[in-house]
Short mmCIF file of C-alpha atoms and ligand atoms in Angstrom, two decimals:
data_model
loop_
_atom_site.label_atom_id
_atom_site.label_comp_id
_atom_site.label_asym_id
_atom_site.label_seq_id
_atom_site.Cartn_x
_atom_site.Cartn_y
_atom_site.Cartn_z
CA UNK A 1 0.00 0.00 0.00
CA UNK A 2 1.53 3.30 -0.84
CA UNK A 3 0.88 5.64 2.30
CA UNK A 4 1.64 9.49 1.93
CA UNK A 5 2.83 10.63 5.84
CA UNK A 6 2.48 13.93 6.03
CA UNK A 7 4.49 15.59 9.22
CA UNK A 8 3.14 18.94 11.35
CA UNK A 9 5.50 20.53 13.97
CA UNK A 10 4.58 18.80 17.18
CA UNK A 11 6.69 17.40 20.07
CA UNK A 12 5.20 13.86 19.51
CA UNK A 13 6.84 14.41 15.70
CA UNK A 14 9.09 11.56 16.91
CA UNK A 15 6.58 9.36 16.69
CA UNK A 16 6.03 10.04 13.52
CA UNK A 17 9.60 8.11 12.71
CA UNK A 18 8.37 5.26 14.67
CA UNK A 19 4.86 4.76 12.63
CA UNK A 20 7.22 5.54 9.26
CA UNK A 21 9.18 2.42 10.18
CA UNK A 22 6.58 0.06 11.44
CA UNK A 23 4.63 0.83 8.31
CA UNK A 24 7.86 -0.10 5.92
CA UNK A 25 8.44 -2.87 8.23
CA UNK A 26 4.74 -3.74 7.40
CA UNK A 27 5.96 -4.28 3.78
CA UNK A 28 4.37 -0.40 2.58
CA UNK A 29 5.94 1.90 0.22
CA UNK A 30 6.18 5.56 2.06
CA UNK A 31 6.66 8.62 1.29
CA UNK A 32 7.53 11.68 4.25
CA UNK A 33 6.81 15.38 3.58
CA UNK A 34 7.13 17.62 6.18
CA UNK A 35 5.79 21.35 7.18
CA UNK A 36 8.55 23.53 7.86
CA UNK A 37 7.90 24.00 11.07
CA UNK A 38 8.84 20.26 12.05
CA UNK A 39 11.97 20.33 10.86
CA UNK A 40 12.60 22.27 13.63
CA UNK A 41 11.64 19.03 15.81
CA UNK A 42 12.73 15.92 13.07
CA UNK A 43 15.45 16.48 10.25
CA UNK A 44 14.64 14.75 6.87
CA UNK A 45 17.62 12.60 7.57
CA UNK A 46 15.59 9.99 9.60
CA UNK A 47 12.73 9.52 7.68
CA UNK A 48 14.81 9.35 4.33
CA UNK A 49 17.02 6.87 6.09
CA UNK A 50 13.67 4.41 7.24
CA UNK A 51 11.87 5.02 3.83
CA UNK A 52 14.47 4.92 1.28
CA UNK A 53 13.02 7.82 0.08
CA UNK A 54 13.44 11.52 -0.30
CA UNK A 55 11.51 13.46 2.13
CA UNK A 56 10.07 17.13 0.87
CA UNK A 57 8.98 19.87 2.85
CA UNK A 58 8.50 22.38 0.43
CA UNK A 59 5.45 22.88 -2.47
CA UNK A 60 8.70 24.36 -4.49
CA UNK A 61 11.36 21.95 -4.10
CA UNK A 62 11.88 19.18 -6.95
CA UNK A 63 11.56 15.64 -5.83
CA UNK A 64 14.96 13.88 -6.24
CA UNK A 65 12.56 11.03 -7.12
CA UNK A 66 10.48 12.35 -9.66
CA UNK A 67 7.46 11.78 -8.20
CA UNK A 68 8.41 7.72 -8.06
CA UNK A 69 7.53 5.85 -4.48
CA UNK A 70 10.13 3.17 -2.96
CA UNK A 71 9.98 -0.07 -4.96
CA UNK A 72 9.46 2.11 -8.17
CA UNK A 73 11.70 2.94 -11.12
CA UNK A 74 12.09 7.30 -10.65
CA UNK A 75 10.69 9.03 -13.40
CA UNK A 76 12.32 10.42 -16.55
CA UNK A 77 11.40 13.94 -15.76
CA UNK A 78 10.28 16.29 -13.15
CA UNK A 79 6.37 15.59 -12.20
CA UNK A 80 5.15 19.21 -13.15
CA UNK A 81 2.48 18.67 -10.29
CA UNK A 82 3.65 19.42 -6.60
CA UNK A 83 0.75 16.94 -6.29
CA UNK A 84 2.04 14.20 -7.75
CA UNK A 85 2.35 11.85 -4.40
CA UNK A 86 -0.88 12.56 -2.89
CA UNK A 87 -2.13 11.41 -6.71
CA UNK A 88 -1.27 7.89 -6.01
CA UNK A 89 -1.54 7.75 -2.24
CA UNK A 90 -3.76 5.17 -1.04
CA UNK A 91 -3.53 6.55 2.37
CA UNK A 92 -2.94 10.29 3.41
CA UNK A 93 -2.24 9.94 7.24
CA UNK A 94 -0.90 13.51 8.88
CA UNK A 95 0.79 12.79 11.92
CA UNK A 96 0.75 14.67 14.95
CA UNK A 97 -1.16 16.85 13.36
CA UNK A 98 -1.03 19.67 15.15
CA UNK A 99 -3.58 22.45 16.48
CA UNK A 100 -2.09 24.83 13.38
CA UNK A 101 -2.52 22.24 10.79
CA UNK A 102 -6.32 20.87 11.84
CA UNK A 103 -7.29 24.86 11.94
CA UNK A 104 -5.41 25.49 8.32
CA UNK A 105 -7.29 21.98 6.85
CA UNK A 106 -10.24 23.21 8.16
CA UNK A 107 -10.21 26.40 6.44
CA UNK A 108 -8.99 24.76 3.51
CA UNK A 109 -5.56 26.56 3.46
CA UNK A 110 -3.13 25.44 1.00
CA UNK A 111 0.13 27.21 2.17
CA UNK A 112 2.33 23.92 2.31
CA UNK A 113 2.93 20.46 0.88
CA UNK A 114 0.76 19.00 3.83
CA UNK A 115 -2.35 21.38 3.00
CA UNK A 116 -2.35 21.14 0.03
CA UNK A 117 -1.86 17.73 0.03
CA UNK A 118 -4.99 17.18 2.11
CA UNK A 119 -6.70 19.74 -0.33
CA UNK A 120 -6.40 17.42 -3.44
CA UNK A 121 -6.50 14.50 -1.81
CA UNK A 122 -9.07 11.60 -3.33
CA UNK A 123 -7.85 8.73 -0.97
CA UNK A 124 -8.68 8.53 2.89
CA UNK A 125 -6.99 10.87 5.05
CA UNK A 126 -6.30 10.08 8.22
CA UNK A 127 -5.41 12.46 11.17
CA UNK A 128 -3.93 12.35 14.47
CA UNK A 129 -3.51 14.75 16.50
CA UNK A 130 -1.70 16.00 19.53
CA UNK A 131 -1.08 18.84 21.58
CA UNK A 132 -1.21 20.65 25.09
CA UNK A 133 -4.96 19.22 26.59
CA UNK A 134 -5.70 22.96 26.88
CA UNK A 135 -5.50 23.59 23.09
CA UNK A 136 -7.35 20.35 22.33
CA UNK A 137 -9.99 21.27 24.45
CA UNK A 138 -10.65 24.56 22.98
CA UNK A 139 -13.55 25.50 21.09
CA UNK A 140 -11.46 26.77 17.48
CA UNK A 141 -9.95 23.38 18.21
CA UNK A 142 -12.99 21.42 18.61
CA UNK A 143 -15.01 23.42 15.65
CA UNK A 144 -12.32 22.45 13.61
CA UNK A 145 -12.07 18.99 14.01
CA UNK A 146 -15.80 18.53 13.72
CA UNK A 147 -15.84 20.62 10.13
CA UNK A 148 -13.12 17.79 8.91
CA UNK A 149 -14.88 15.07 10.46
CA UNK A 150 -17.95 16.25 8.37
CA UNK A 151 -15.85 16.65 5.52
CA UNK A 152 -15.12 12.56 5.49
CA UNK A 153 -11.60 13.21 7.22
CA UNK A 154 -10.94 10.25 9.86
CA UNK A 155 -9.78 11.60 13.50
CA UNK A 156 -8.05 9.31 15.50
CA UNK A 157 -8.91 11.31 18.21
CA UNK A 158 -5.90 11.76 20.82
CA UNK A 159 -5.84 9.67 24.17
CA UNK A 160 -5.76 11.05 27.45
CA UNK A 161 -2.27 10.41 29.41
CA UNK A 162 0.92 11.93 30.59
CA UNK A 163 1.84 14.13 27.28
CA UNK A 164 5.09 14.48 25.36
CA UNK A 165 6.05 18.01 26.74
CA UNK A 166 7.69 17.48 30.63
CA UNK A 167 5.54 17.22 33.16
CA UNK A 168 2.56 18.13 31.12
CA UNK A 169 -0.67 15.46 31.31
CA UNK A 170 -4.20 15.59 29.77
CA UNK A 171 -5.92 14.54 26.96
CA UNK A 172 -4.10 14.96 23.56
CA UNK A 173 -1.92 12.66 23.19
CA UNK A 174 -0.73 11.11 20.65
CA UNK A 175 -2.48 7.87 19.78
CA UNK A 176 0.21 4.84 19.51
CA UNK A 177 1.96 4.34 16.19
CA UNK A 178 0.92 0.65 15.51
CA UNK A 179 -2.98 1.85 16.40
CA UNK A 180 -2.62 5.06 13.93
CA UNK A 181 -0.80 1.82 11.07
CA UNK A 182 -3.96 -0.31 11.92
CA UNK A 183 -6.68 2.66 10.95
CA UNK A 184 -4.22 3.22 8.13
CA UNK A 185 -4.47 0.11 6.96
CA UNK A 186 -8.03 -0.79 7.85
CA UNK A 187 -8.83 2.11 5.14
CA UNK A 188 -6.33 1.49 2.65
CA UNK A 189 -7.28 -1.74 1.92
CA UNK A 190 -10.94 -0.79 0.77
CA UNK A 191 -10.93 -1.98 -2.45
CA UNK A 192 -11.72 -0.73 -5.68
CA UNK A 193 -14.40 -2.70 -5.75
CA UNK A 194 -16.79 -0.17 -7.74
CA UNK A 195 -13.89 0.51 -10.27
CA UNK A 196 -15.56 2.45 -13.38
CA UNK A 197 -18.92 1.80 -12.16
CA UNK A 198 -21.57 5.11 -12.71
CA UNK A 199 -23.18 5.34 -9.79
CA UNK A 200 -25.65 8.50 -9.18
CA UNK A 201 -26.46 9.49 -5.85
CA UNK A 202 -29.37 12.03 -4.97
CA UNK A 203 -28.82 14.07 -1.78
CA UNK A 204 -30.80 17.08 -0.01
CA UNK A 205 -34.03 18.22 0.24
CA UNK A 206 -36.17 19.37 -2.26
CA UNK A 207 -37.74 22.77 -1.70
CA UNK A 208 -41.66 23.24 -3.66
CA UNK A 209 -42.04 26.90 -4.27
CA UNK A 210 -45.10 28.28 -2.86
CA UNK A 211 -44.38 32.19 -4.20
CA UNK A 212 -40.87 33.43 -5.06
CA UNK A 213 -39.63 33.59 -1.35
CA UNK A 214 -41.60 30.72 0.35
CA UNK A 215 -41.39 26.98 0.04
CA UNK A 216 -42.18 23.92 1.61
CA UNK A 217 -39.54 22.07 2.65
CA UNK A 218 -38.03 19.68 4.65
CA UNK A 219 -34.77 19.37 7.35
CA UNK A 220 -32.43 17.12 5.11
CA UNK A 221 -29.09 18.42 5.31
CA UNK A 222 -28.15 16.22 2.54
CA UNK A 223 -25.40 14.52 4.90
CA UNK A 224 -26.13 11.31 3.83
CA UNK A 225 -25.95 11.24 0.33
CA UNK A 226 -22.79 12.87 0.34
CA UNK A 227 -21.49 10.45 2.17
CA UNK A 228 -22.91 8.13 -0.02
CA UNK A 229 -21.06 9.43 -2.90
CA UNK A 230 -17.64 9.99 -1.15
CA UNK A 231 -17.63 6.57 -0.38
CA UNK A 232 -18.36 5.03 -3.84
CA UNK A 233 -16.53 7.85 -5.45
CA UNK A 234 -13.47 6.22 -3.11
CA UNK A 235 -13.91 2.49 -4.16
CA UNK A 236 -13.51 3.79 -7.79
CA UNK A 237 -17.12 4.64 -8.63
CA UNK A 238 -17.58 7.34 -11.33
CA UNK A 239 -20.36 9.53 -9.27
CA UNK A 240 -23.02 11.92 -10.05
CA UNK A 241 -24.34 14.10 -6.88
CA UNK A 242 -27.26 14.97 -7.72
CA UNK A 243 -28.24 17.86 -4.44
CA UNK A 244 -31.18 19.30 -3.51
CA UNK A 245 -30.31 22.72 -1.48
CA UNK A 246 -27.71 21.20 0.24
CA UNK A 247 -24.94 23.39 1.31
CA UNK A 248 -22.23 20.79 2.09
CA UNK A 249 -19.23 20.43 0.21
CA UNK A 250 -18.87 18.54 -2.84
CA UNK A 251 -16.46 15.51 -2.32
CA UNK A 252 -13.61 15.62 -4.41
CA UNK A 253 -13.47 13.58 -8.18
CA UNK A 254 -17.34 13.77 -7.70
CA UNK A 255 -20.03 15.66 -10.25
CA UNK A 256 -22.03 17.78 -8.76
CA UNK A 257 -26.02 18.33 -9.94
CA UNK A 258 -27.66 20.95 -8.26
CA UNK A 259 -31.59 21.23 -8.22
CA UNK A 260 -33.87 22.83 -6.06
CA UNK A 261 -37.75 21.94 -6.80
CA UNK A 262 -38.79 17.77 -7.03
CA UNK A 263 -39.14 18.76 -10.68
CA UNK A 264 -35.78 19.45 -11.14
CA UNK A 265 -34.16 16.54 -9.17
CA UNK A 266 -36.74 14.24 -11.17
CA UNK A 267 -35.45 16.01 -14.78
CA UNK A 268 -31.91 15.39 -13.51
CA UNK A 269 -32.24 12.26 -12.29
CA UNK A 270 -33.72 10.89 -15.32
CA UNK A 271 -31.22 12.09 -17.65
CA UNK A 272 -28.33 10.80 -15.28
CA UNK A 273 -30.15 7.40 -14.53
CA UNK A 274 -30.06 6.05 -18.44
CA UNK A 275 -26.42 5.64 -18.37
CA UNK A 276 -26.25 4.80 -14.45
CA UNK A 277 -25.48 1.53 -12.91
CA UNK A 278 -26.36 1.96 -9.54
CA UNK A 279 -29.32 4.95 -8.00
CA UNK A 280 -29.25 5.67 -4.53
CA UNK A 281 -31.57 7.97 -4.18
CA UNK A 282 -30.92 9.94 -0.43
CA UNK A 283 -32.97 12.98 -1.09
CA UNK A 284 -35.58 13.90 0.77
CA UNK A 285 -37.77 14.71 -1.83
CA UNK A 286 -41.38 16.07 -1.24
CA UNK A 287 -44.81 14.38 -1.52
CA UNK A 288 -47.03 16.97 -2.09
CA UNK A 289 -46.34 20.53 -3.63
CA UNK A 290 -48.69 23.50 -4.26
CA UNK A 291 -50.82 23.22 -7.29
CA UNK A 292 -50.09 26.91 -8.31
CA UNK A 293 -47.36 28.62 -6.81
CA UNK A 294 -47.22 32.42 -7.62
CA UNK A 295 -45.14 34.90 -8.65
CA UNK A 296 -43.68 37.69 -6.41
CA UNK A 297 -44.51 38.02 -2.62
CA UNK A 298 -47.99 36.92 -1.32
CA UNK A 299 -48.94 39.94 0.25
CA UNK A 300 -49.86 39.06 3.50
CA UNK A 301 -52.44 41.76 3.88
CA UNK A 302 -54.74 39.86 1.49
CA UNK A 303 -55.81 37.10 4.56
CA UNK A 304 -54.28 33.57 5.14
CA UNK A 305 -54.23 32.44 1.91
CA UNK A 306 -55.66 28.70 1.26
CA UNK A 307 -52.81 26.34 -0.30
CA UNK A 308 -53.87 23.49 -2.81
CA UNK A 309 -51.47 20.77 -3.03
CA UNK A 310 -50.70 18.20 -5.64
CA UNK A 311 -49.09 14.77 -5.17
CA UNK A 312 -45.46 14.42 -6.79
CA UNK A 313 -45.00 11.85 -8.91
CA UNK A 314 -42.70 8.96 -7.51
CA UNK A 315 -38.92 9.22 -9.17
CA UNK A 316 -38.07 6.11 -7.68
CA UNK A 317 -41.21 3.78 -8.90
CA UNK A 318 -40.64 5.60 -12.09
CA UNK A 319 -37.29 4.71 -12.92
CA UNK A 320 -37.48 1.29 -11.37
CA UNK A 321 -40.36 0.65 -14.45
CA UNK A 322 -37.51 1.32 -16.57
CA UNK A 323 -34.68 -0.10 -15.17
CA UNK A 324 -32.75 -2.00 -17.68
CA UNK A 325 -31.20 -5.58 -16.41
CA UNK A 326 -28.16 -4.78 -14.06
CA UNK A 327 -29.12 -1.62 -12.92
CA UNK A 328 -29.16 -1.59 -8.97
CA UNK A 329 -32.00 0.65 -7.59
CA UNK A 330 -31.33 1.67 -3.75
CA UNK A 331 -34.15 4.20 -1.85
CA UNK A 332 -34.32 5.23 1.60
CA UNK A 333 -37.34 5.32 3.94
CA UNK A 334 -36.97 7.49 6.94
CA UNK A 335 -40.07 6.44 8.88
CA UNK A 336 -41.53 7.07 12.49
CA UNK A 337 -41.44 3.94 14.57
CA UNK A 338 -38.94 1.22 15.01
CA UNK A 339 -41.01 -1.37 12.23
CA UNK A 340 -39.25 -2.04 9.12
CA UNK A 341 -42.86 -3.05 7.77
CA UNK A 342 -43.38 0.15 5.96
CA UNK A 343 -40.35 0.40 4.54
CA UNK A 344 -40.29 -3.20 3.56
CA UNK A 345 -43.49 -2.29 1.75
CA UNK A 346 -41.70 0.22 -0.33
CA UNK A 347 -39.17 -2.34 -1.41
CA UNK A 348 -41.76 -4.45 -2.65
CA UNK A 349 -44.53 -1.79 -4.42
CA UNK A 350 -40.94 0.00 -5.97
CA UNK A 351 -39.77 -3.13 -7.03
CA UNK A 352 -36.43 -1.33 -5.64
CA UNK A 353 -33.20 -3.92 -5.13
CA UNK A 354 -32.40 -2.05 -1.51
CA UNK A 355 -34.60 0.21 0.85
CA UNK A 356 -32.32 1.86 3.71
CA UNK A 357 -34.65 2.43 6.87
CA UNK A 358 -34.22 4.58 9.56
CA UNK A 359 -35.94 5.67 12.19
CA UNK A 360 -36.58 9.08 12.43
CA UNK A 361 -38.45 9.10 15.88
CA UNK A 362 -34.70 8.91 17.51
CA UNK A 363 -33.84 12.85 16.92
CA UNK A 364 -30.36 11.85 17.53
CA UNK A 365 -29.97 10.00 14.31
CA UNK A 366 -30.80 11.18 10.78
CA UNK A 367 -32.11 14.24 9.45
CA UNK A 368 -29.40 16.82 10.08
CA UNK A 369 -27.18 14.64 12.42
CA UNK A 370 -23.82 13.35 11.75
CA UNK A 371 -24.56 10.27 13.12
CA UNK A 372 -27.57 7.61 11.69
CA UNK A 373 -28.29 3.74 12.74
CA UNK A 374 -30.00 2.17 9.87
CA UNK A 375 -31.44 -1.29 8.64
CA UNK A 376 -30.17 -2.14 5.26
CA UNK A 377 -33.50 -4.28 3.57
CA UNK A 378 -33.30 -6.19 0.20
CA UNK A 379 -35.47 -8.89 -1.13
CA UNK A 380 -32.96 -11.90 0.67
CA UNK A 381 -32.97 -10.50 4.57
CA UNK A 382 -32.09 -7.58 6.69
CA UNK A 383 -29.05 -5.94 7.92
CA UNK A 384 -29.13 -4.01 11.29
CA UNK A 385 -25.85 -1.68 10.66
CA UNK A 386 -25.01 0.22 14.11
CA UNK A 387 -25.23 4.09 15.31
CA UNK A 388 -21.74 5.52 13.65
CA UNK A 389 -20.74 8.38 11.10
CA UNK A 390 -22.35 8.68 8.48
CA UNK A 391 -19.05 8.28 6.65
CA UNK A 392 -19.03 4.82 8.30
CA UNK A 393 -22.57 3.97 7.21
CA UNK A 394 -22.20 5.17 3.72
CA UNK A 395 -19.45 2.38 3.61
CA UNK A 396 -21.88 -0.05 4.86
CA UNK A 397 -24.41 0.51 2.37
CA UNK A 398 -21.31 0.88 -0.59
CA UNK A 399 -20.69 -3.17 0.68
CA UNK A 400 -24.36 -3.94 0.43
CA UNK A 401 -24.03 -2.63 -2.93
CA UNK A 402 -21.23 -4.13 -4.02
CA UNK A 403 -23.08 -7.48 -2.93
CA UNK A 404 -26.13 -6.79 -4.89
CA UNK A 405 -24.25 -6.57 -7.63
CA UNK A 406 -22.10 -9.32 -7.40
CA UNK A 407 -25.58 -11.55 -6.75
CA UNK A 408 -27.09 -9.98 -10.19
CA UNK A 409 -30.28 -8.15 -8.58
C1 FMN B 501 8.52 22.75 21.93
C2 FMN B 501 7.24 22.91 21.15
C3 FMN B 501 6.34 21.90 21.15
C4 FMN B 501 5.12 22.02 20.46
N1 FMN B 501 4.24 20.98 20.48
C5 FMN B 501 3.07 21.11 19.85
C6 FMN B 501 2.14 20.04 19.86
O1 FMN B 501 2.37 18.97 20.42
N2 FMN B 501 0.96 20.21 19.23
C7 FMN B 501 0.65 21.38 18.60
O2 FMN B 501 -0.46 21.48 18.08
N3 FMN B 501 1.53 22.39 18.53
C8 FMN B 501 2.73 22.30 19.15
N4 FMN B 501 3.63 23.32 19.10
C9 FMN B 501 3.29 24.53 18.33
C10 FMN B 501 3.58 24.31 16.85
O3 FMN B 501 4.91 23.98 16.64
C11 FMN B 501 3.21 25.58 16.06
O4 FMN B 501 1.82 25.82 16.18
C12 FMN B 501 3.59 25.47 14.61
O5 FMN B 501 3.24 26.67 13.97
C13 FMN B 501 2.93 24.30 13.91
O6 FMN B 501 3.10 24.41 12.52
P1 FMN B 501 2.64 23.26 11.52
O7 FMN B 501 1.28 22.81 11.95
O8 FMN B 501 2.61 23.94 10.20
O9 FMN B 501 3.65 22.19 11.53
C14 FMN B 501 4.85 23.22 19.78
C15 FMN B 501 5.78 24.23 19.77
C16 FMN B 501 6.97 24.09 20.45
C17 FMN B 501 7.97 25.21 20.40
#
């Protein structure tokens, strides 16, 4: 596995040299960049030495190996991209990262080979940080590390414990080198298993105009979806998004859609379903809308007006009619009450190959939480797949997938 360690300017930077040689002991091909500021801590030397590899700490220095990782031939020329490791990384893990990098990755900063790095990167990145407990615990600290989480970075959150600087103690400590190589490898080895595959994922909620300010809408934050897509987009899926008022970031090497009205998400959906292998459709998308929404600003002085609704028409039982032989069809039911019945039901009258319940009476989980616990419900059985991420359960449902399609339903 070729894992890209990326090196912030922390005390526990030491232990970056340990994890560097357990992983090449492990049999991996690494490659070491740095941030200036840890050279003040570890010298190149080390890490060169353990890797067999140069080591870069600059976005302007030319790599002595042309962009080649240990095992590999170098080269012939000078990779014009400064990106050219985190290209074929199958593991970015940044280690310690420090309170300065998490805050410059969360603002998407791009000022050295580690941000930027992380910036472009398409493969799981992995962080670990450490620092004084004080700075862990604080709130720019904290907001930070909950934007990356959202934004599908894993945090192998520090441990609590006597800390790297003397006499200091508290939580952020470095989790162990072999535990940070486990995680590493854990999501390395996720397969390509979706390799090529066009998969289109619908995320958000649809909004139904009701004049030219108001709408009915609903509280998906489109969450799911997207983390849907990242994870197919990561086993080597060729993705669509297509979101619904969703304000979320698009994950990288992924196509982003975006619709507003049922209408729209239906037009798009259609068009990106004919040359789709897999639909997962993870929008919320509305029932009813009103029969004639207006133009302008209902003036309020004019009484409560009376709203007529329509029904909209059902994307999902309308592209299952057409689905072609091969084409995996995945909904989701979010339903009030612990029974699967209902959404069973909507397996069956969809003729859909997957229905993903959850249950929305636990306001913990789903709508707008990073978090979800859902039942995974195909025509053979059930699959009960625990409270996590929703980075974690999007990975779950990308293996249900993956076994759908391997089954040939
Ligand atoms: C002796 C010493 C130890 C430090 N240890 C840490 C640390 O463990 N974690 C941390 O977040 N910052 C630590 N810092 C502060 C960082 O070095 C500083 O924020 C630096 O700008 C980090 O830059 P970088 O994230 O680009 O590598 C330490 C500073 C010094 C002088």
């Amino acid at each position: 596995m070729r894992i890209l360690l990326g090196v912030p300017g922390g005390i526990a930077a030491y232990k970056a040299v340990e994890l560097a040689r357990l992983a090449v002991k492990a049999g991996h091909s690494v490659r070491v960049i740095q941030t200036p500021a840890s050279l003040r801590f570890v010298g190149r030397a080390s890490f060169a030495a353990i890797t067999g590899a140069p080591v870069l700490a600059s976005e302007f220095e030319d790599d002595p190996a042309k962009g080649a990782w240990p095992g590999e031939e170098p080269g012939s020329h000078t990779p014009i991209s400064h990106l050219a490791l985190i290209e074929r990384a199958d593991v970015y893990v940044v280690a310690p990262a420090t309170a300065n990098t998490l805050s410059r990755l969360a603002s998407g900063s791009a000022d050295d080979l580690v941000s930027t790095s992380a910036l472009a990167a398409t493969c799981p990145v992995v962080l670990a940080p450490a620092m004084n407990g004080l700075m862990w615990a604080n709130p720019a600290t904290v907001e930070n590390v909950l934007t990356l989480k959202d934004r599908g970075f894993h945090v192998l959150e520090p441990e609590e414990g006597p800390l790297a600087s003397h006499g200091e103690a508290g939580k952020g400590r470095l989790v162990e080198p072999d535990v940070i190589l486990h995680s590493v490898e854990m999501l390395g080895a996720q397969t390509r298993d979706l390799d090529g595959v066009a998969v289109v994922v619908t995320a958000g909620g649809t909004r139904e105009p009701i004049d030219g300010v108001r709408f009915i809408g609903n509280r998906s934050s489109g969450r799911m979806g997207f983390a849907v897509a990242e994870a197919a987009q990561q086993r080597g899926a060729l993705v669509t998004l297509i979101a619904a008022n969703s304000s979320l970031p698009c994950p990288l090497g992924v196509e982003l859609v975006e619709v507003g009205s049922a209408a729209q998400l239906a037009a798009a959906t259609e068009t990106a379903f004919q040359a789709a292998d897999v639909l997962v459709m993870a929008a919320a998308v509305a029932d009813f809308r009103p029969v004639a929404p207006v133009g302008g600003k209902i003036d309020k002085s004019a009484g409560v007006p009376s709203l007529q609704l329509e029904p909209v028409d059902d994307i999902l039982k309308g592209l299952a009619a057409k689905k072609s032989s091969g084409q995996v069809l995945v909904g989701f039911a979010a339903e009030h009450g612990p029974s699967t019945q209902r959404a069973r039901g909507k397996l069956e009258a969809k003729d859909l190959d997957m229905v993903v319940y959850n249950d929305i009476s636990d306001g913990t989980i789903g709508f707008d939480s990073l978090d979800n616990q859902v039942t995974l419900i195909t025509h053979k059985g059930e699959r009960q797949l625990a409270l996590a991420s929703k980075q974690v359960i999007a990975g779950g449902i990308i293996d249900a997938l993956v076994e759908l399609r391997s089954s040939g339903s």
